[in-house]
Amino acid sequence: MTFTVTYAERLGGGPTRLRLTGELDMSTAGELNAVIDRLADSGERRLLVDLTDLTFCDSTGISVFVRGDNRAAAEGGWLRVTGATGRVERVLKVTGLAEVLGYGADAVDPAATDRPGIG
């Protein structure tokens, strides 16, 4: 399956939403890094990454999420993930990133300065 990253301009001051499709691994991580860097360079500080259609994510993909969040946090923002299912959800839970980068009804406010798991 081909990996794609699509995103929509934010509306009403909300986060920029990225949607990932396919497999995020060593061969495709550079594409997501490039999109995150381009958005950050243009002033985007809050990124919400929809993983609903992501079918695979390895450690390289995980490192892209962490790098993106670290870059955004350095400039007062955040990167959060949502919609993970199956194997992708399991990887996020096993690594602890589901709690740190999760975004949902029960998630910690991404704008909070005392996020659990980051320190």
Tab-separated table of C-alpha atoms in Angstrom:
chain	number	residue	atom	x	y	z
A	1	MET	CA	0.000	0.000	0.000
A	2	THR	CA	1.281	3.464	-0.874
A	3	PHE	CA	1.986	5.868	1.969
A	4	THR	CA	0.369	9.292	1.732
A	5	VAL	CA	0.171	12.367	3.926
A	6	THR	CA	-2.635	14.824	3.342
A	7	TYR	CA	-3.527	17.835	5.421
A	8	ALA	CA	-6.100	20.562	5.604
A	9	GLU	CA	-5.647	24.155	6.578
A	10	ARG	CA	-6.842	24.805	10.101
A	11	LEU	CA	-10.146	26.485	10.626
A	12	GLY	CA	-10.962	28.880	13.424
A	13	GLY	CA	-7.583	28.636	15.101
A	14	GLY	CA	-7.736	24.857	15.546
A	15	PRO	CA	-4.852	22.492	14.888
A	16	THR	CA	-3.697	21.565	11.413
A	17	ARG	CA	-5.002	18.066	10.698
A	18	LEU	CA	-2.808	15.559	8.905
A	19	ARG	CA	-4.157	12.237	7.648
A	20	LEU	CA	-1.790	9.306	7.134
A	21	THR	CA	-2.614	6.388	4.856
A	22	GLY	CA	-0.640	3.176	4.337
A	23	GLU	CA	2.562	2.138	6.088
A	24	LEU	CA	4.861	4.459	8.021
A	25	ASP	CA	8.331	2.953	8.156
A	26	MET	CA	11.961	3.670	7.316
A	27	SER	CA	11.182	4.090	3.616
A	28	THR	CA	8.319	6.582	4.165
A	29	ALA	CA	9.240	8.431	7.372
A	30	GLY	CA	11.163	11.092	5.452
A	31	GLU	CA	7.981	12.121	3.659
A	32	LEU	CA	6.153	12.741	6.948
A	33	ASN	CA	9.190	14.536	8.426
A	34	ALA	CA	9.255	16.824	5.391
A	35	VAL	CA	5.564	17.705	5.767
A	36	ILE	CA	5.950	18.378	9.500
A	37	ASP	CA	9.012	20.550	8.857
A	38	ARG	CA	7.266	22.478	6.080
A	39	LEU	CA	4.250	23.147	8.302
A	40	ALA	CA	6.434	24.165	11.256
A	41	ASP	CA	8.489	26.472	9.034
A	42	SER	CA	5.252	28.146	7.903
A	43	GLY	CA	4.223	28.822	11.504
A	44	GLU	CA	2.001	25.847	12.333
A	45	ARG	CA	2.463	24.920	16.001
A	46	ARG	CA	-0.387	22.469	16.625
A	47	LEU	CA	-0.622	19.312	14.532
A	48	LEU	CA	-3.286	16.635	14.906
A	49	VAL	CA	-2.316	13.454	13.054
A	50	ASP	CA	-5.182	11.136	12.068
A	51	LEU	CA	-3.994	7.517	12.004
A	52	THR	CA	-7.335	5.947	11.055
A	53	ASP	CA	-6.003	4.700	7.702
A	54	LEU	CA	-2.447	3.945	8.833
A	55	THR	CA	-1.986	0.171	8.654
A	56	PHE	CA	1.591	-0.135	9.957
A	57	CYS	CA	4.041	1.936	11.989
A	58	ASP	CA	7.533	0.859	13.024
A	59	SER	CA	10.058	2.493	15.356
A	60	THR	CA	11.081	4.940	12.623
A	61	GLY	CA	7.503	6.171	12.402
A	62	ILE	CA	7.294	6.462	16.177
A	63	SER	CA	10.439	8.593	16.134
A	64	VAL	CA	8.797	10.937	13.587
A	65	PHE	CA	5.898	11.525	15.997
A	66	VAL	CA	8.271	12.205	18.909
A	67	ARG	CA	10.481	14.478	16.791
A	68	GLY	CA	7.428	16.375	15.537
A	69	ASP	CA	6.091	16.868	19.052
A	70	ASN	CA	9.502	17.975	20.340
A	71	ARG	CA	9.851	20.505	17.532
A	72	ALA	CA	6.339	21.849	18.088
A	73	ALA	CA	6.800	21.976	21.886
A	74	ALA	CA	10.020	23.968	21.486
A	75	GLU	CA	7.892	26.632	19.814
A	76	GLY	CA	4.935	26.463	22.210
A	77	GLY	CA	2.872	23.894	20.320
A	78	TRP	CA	2.208	20.167	20.163
A	79	LEU	CA	1.733	17.164	17.906
A	80	ARG	CA	-1.009	14.682	18.824
A	81	VAL	CA	-2.256	11.466	17.236
A	82	THR	CA	-5.794	10.154	16.971
A	83	GLY	CA	-7.686	7.307	15.333
A	84	ALA	CA	-5.099	4.540	15.720
A	85	THR	CA	-6.446	0.997	15.501
A	86	GLY	CA	-5.072	-2.532	15.286
A	87	ARG	CA	-1.297	-2.910	15.090
A	88	VAL	CA	-0.693	0.833	15.060
A	89	GLU	CA	-2.714	1.297	18.246
A	90	ARG	CA	-0.799	-1.552	19.884
A	91	VAL	CA	2.585	-0.010	19.032
A	92	LEU	CA	1.490	3.332	20.473
A	93	LYS	CA	0.271	1.666	23.674
A	94	VAL	CA	3.368	-0.533	24.117
A	95	THR	CA	5.684	2.451	23.681
A	96	GLY	CA	3.613	4.642	26.012
A	97	LEU	CA	2.978	7.194	23.293
A	98	ALA	CA	-0.770	6.552	23.345
A	99	GLU	CA	-0.841	8.360	26.691
A	100	VAL	CA	1.713	11.022	25.826
A	101	LEU	CA	0.574	11.902	22.299
A	102	GLY	CA	-3.018	10.671	22.408
A	103	TYR	CA	-5.795	13.075	21.542
A	104	GLY	CA	-9.369	12.244	22.393
A	105	ALA	CA	-12.201	12.816	24.823
A	106	ASP	CA	-10.190	11.372	27.702
A	107	ALA	CA	-6.812	12.787	26.641
A	108	VAL	CA	-4.909	15.405	28.542
A	109	ASP	CA	-5.284	18.914	27.132
A	110	PRO	CA	-2.455	19.187	24.571
A	111	ALA	CA	-1.847	22.781	25.580
A	112	ALA	CA	-1.189	21.823	29.214
A	113	THR	CA	2.363	22.389	30.369
A	114	ASP	CA	2.343	19.465	32.800
A	115	ARG	CA	1.721	16.640	30.309
A	116	PRO	CA	2.274	13.197	31.815
A	117	GLY	CA	5.127	11.189	30.403
A	118	ILE	CA	7.109	14.193	29.224
A	119	GLY	CA	9.688	15.567	31.449
